[in-house]
Coordinates of C-alpha atoms and ligand atoms in Angstrom, one line a residue:
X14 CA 99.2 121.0 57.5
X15 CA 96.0 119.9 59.4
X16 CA 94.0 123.1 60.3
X17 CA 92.7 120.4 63.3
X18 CA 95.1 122.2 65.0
X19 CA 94.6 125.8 64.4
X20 CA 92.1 125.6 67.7
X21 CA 94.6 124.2 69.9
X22 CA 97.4 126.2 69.3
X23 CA 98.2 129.4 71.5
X24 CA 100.7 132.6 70.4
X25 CA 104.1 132.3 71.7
X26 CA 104.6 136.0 72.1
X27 CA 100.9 137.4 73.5
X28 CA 99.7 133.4 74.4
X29 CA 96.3 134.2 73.0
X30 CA 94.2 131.0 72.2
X31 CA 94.2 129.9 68.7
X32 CA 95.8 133.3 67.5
X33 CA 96.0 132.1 63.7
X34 CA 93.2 131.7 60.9
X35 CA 94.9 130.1 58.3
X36 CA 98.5 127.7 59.1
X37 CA 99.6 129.0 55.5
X38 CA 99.9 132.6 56.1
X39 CA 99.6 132.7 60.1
X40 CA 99.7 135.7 61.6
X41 CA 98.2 136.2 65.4
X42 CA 94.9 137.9 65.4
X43 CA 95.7 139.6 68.7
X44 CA 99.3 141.2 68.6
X45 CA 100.2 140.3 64.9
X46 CA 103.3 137.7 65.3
X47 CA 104.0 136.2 62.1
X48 CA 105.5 132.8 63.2
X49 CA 107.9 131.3 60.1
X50 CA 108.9 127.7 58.6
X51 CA 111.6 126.2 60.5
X52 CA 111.4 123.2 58.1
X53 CA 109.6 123.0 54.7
X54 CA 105.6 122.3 56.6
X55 CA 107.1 122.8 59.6
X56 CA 105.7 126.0 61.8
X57 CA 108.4 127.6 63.4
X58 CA 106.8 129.1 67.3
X59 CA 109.8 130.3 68.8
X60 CA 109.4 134.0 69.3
X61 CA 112.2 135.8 67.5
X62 CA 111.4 138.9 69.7
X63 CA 112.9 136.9 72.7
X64 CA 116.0 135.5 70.4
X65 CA 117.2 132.0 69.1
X66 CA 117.3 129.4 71.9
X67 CA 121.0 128.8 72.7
X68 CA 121.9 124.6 73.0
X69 CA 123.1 124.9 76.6
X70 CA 125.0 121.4 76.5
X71 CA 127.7 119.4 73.8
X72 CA 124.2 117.0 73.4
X73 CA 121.8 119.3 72.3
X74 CA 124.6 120.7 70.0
X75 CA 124.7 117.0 68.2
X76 CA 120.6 117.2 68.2
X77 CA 121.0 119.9 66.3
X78 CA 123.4 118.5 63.2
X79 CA 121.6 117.7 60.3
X80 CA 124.1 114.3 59.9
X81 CA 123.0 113.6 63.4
X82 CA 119.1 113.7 62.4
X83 CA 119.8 111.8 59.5
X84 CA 121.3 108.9 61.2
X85 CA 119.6 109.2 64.5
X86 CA 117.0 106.7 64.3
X87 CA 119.0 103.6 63.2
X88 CA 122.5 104.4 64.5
X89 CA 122.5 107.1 66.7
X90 CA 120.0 106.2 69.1
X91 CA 120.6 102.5 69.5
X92 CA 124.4 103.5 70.1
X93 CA 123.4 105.4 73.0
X94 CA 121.1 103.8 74.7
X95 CA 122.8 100.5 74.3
X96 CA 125.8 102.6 76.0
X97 CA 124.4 104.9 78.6
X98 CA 121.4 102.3 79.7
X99 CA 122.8 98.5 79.2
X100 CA 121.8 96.0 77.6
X101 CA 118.3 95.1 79.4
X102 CA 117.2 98.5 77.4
X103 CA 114.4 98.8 75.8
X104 CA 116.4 99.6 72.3
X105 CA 118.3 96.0 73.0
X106 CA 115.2 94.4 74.0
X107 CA 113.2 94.7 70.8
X108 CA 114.8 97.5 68.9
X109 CA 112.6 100.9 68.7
X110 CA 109.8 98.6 67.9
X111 CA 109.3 97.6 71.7
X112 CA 109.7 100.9 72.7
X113 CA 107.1 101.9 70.4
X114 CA 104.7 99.0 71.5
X115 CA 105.3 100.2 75.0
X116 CA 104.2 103.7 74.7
X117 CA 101.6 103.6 72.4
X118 CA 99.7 101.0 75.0
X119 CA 100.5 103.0 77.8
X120 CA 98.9 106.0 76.4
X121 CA 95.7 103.6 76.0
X122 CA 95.5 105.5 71.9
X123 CA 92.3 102.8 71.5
X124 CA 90.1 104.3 74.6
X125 CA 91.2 107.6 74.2
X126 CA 90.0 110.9 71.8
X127 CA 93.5 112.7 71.2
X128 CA 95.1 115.5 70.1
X129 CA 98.2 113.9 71.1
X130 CA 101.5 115.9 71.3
X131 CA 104.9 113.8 70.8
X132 CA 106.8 115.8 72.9
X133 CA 110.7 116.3 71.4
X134 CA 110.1 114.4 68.8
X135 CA 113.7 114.4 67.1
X136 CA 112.9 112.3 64.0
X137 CA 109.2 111.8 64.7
X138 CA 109.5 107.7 64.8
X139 CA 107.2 107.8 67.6
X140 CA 105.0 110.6 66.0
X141 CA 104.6 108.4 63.0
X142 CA 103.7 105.3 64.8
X143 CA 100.6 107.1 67.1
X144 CA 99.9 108.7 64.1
X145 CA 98.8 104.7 62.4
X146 CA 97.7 103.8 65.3
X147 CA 95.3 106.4 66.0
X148 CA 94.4 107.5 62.3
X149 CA 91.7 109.3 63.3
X150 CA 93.1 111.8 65.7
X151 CA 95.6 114.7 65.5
X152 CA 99.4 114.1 66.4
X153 CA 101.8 116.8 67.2
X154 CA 105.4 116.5 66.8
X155 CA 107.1 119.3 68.8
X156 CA 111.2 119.4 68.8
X157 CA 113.2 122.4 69.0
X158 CA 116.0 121.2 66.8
X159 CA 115.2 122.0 63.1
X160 CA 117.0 119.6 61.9
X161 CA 115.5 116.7 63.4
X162 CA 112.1 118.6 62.7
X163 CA 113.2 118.6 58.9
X164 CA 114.2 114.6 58.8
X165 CA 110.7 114.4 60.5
X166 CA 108.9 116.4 57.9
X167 CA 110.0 113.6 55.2
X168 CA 109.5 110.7 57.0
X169 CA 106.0 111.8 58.3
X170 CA 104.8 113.3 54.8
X171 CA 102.3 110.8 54.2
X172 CA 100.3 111.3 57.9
X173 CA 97.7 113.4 56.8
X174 CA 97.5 113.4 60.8
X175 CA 100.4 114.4 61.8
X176 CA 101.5 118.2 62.3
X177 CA 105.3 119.3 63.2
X178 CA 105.9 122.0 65.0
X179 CA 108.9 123.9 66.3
X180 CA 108.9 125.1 69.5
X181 CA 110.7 125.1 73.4
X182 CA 109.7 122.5 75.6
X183 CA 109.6 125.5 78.6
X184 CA 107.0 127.1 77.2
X185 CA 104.8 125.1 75.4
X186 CA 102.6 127.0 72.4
X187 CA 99.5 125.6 73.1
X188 CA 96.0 126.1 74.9
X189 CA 95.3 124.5 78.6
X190 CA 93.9 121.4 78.3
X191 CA 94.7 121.0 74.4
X192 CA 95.6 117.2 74.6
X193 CA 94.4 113.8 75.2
X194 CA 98.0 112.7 75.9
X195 CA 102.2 113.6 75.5
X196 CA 104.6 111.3 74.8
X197 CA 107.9 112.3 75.8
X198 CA 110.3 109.3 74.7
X199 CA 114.5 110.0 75.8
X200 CA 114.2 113.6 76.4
X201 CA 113.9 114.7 79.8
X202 CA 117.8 114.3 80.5
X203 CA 118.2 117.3 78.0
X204 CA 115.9 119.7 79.2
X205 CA 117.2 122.6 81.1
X206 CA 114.7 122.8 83.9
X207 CA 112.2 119.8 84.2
X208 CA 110.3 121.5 86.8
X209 CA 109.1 123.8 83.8
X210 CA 108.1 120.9 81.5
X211 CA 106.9 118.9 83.7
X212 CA 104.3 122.4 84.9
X213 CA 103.7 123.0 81.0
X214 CA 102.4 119.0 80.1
X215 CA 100.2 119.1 83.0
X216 CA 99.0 122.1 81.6
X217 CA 98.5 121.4 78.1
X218 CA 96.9 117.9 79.6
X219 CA 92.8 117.6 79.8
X220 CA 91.8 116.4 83.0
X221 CA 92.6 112.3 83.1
X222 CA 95.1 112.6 80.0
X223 CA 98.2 110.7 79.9
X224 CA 101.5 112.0 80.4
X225 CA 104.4 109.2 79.4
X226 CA 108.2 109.6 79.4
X227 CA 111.3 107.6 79.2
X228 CA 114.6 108.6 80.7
X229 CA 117.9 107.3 82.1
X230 CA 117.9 105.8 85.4
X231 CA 121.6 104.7 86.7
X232 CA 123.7 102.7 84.2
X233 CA 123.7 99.4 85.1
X234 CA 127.7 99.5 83.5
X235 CA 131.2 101.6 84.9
X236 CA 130.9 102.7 80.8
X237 CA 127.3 104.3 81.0
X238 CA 128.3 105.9 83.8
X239 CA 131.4 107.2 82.6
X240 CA 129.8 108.5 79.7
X241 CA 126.8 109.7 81.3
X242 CA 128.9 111.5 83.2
X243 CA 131.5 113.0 80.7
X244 CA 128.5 114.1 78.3
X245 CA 126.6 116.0 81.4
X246 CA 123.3 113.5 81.1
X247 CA 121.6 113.5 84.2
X248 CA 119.6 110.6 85.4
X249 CA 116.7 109.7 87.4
X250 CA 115.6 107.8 90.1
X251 CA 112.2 106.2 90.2
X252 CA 111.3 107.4 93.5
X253 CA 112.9 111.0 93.0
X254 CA 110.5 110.9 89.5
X255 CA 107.4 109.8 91.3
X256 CA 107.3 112.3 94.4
X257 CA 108.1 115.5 91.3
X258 CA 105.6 114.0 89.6
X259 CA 103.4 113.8 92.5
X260 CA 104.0 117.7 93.7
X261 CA 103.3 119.0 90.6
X262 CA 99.7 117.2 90.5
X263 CA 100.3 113.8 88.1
X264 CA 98.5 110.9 89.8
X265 CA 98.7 107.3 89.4
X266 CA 102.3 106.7 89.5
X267 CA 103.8 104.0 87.4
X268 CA 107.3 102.8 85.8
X269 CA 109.3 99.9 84.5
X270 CA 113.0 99.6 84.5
X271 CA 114.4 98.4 81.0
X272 CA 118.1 98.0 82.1
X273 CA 119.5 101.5 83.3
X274 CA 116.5 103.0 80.9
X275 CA 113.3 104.2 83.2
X276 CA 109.7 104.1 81.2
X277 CA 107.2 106.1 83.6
X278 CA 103.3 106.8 83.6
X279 CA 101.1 108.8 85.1
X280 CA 97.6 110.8 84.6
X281 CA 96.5 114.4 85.3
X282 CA 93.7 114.2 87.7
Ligands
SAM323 C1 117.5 112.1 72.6 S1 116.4 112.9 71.5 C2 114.9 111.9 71.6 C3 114.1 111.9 70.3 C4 112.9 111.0 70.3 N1 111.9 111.4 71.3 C5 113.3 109.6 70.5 O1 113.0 109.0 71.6 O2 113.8 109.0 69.6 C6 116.0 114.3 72.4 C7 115.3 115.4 71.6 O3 114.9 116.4 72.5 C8 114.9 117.6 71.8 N2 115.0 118.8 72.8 C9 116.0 119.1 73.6 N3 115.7 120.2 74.3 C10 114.5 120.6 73.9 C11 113.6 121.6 74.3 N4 114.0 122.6 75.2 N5 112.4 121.7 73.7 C12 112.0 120.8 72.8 N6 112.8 119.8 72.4 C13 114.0 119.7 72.9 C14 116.2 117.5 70.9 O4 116.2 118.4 69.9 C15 116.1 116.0 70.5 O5 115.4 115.9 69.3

């Protein structure tokens, strides 16, 4: 694991800045929380003092199947999309490739330093591809699911760049300012309160870092929005997205509709 981010990191349980000397044998410096391995070279920051997150929905249940990890990236994912988001979506459009293209331009990897945090991660496919784009620079994949963490331990094992980490997307373990830019690709629909998130990436942001997401807007089809509706996956509108955005102190506004799929922009001031 790259020590690059030993400086960044903060303690789940007494959020001390970079509480750990060494990632092999971490232990916090200030209160003495010994964080384990959720995945084999995958830190595990959940603090078992407060418990095992629950999944809260049938969803994040499936996220957390180790046949659902496995399969996620070339059947899973295109299903879904393809169902909840239409045919205009960005998985139709050019696969996960044009996704990938997309966010890894929006996030401008050329003009900008890093860290960068891949924000739920799942499998780490977008991980891996900021990770060759931007060899230079540290990439955290964060996902709370170990089994998607553990698919994306193997498939990111030869990014000497890239560090996975296990961890709530409510309370982020990491230091104000730590990163460059998140990516947060299909995730916000399964987050219990976005408000939270949303307050924890502008924290973790460094003044004029990019924060870019993709969501579902409304299905374009009576079957996405059937299913949507049957599996609990809320949606969002572009205006309702920009003026959150906007309250909690992202600037510069910007989105493109890919079918019923939403891909959104902004910067912290
Ligand atoms: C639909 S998948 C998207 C994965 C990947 N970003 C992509 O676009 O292919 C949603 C991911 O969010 C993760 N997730 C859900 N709730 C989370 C939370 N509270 N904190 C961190 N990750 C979470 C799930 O485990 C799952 O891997």
């Amino acid at each position: 694991m790259d020590p690059a981010v030993l400086p960044i990191l903060s303690c789940p349980r007494c959020k001390a800045a970079a509480p750990f000397r060494d990632v092999r044998a971490a232990r916090c410096m200030t209160c003495g929380m010994e964080p384990g391995w959720a995945a084999p070279g995958v830190l595990d920051l959940i603090d078992t003092a407060v418990g095992e997150p629950t999944a809260s929905n049938t969803e994040q249940r499936l996220m957390e199947s180790d046949l659902v990890a496995r399969i996620y990236d070339r059947f899973w994912r295109p299903t879904f999309v393809r169902l909840l988001a239409g045919k205009g979506a960005g998985a139709s459009v050019g696969g996960l490739a044009g996704e990938l293209f997309i966010h890894k331009h929006g996030l401008s990897l050329d003009d900008r330093p890093g860290p960068w945090l891949d924000l739920s991660c799942g499998p780490g496919a977008f991980a891996r591809a900021l990770a060759a784009s931007a060899p230079g620079a540290l990439v955290v994949g964060l996902d709370i699911s170990r089994a998607m963490l553990e698919v994306a331990a193997q498939r990111t094992g030869g990014y000497t760049n890239v560090v996975l980490v296990r961890a709530d997307a409510h309370s982020l373990p990491f230091v104000d300012g730590a990163f460059g830019g998140v990516n947060n690709a299909g995730a916000l629909h399964a987050y219990d309160d976005p408000e939270l998130v949303f307050r924890e990436i502008r924290r973790v942001l460094r003044p004029g870092g990019i924060y870019m997401g993709s969501t579902f807007a409304e299905a374009p089809t009576l079957l996405g929005r059937l299913t949507a509706r049957a599996a609990g996956i809320r949606r969002f509108e572009p205006s309702e997205l920009r003026a959150w955005l906007q309250r909690i102190g992202f600037a510069d506004y910007e989105d493109v509709r890919l079918g019923g799929a939403l891909v959104f922009r902004v910067r912290r001031p």
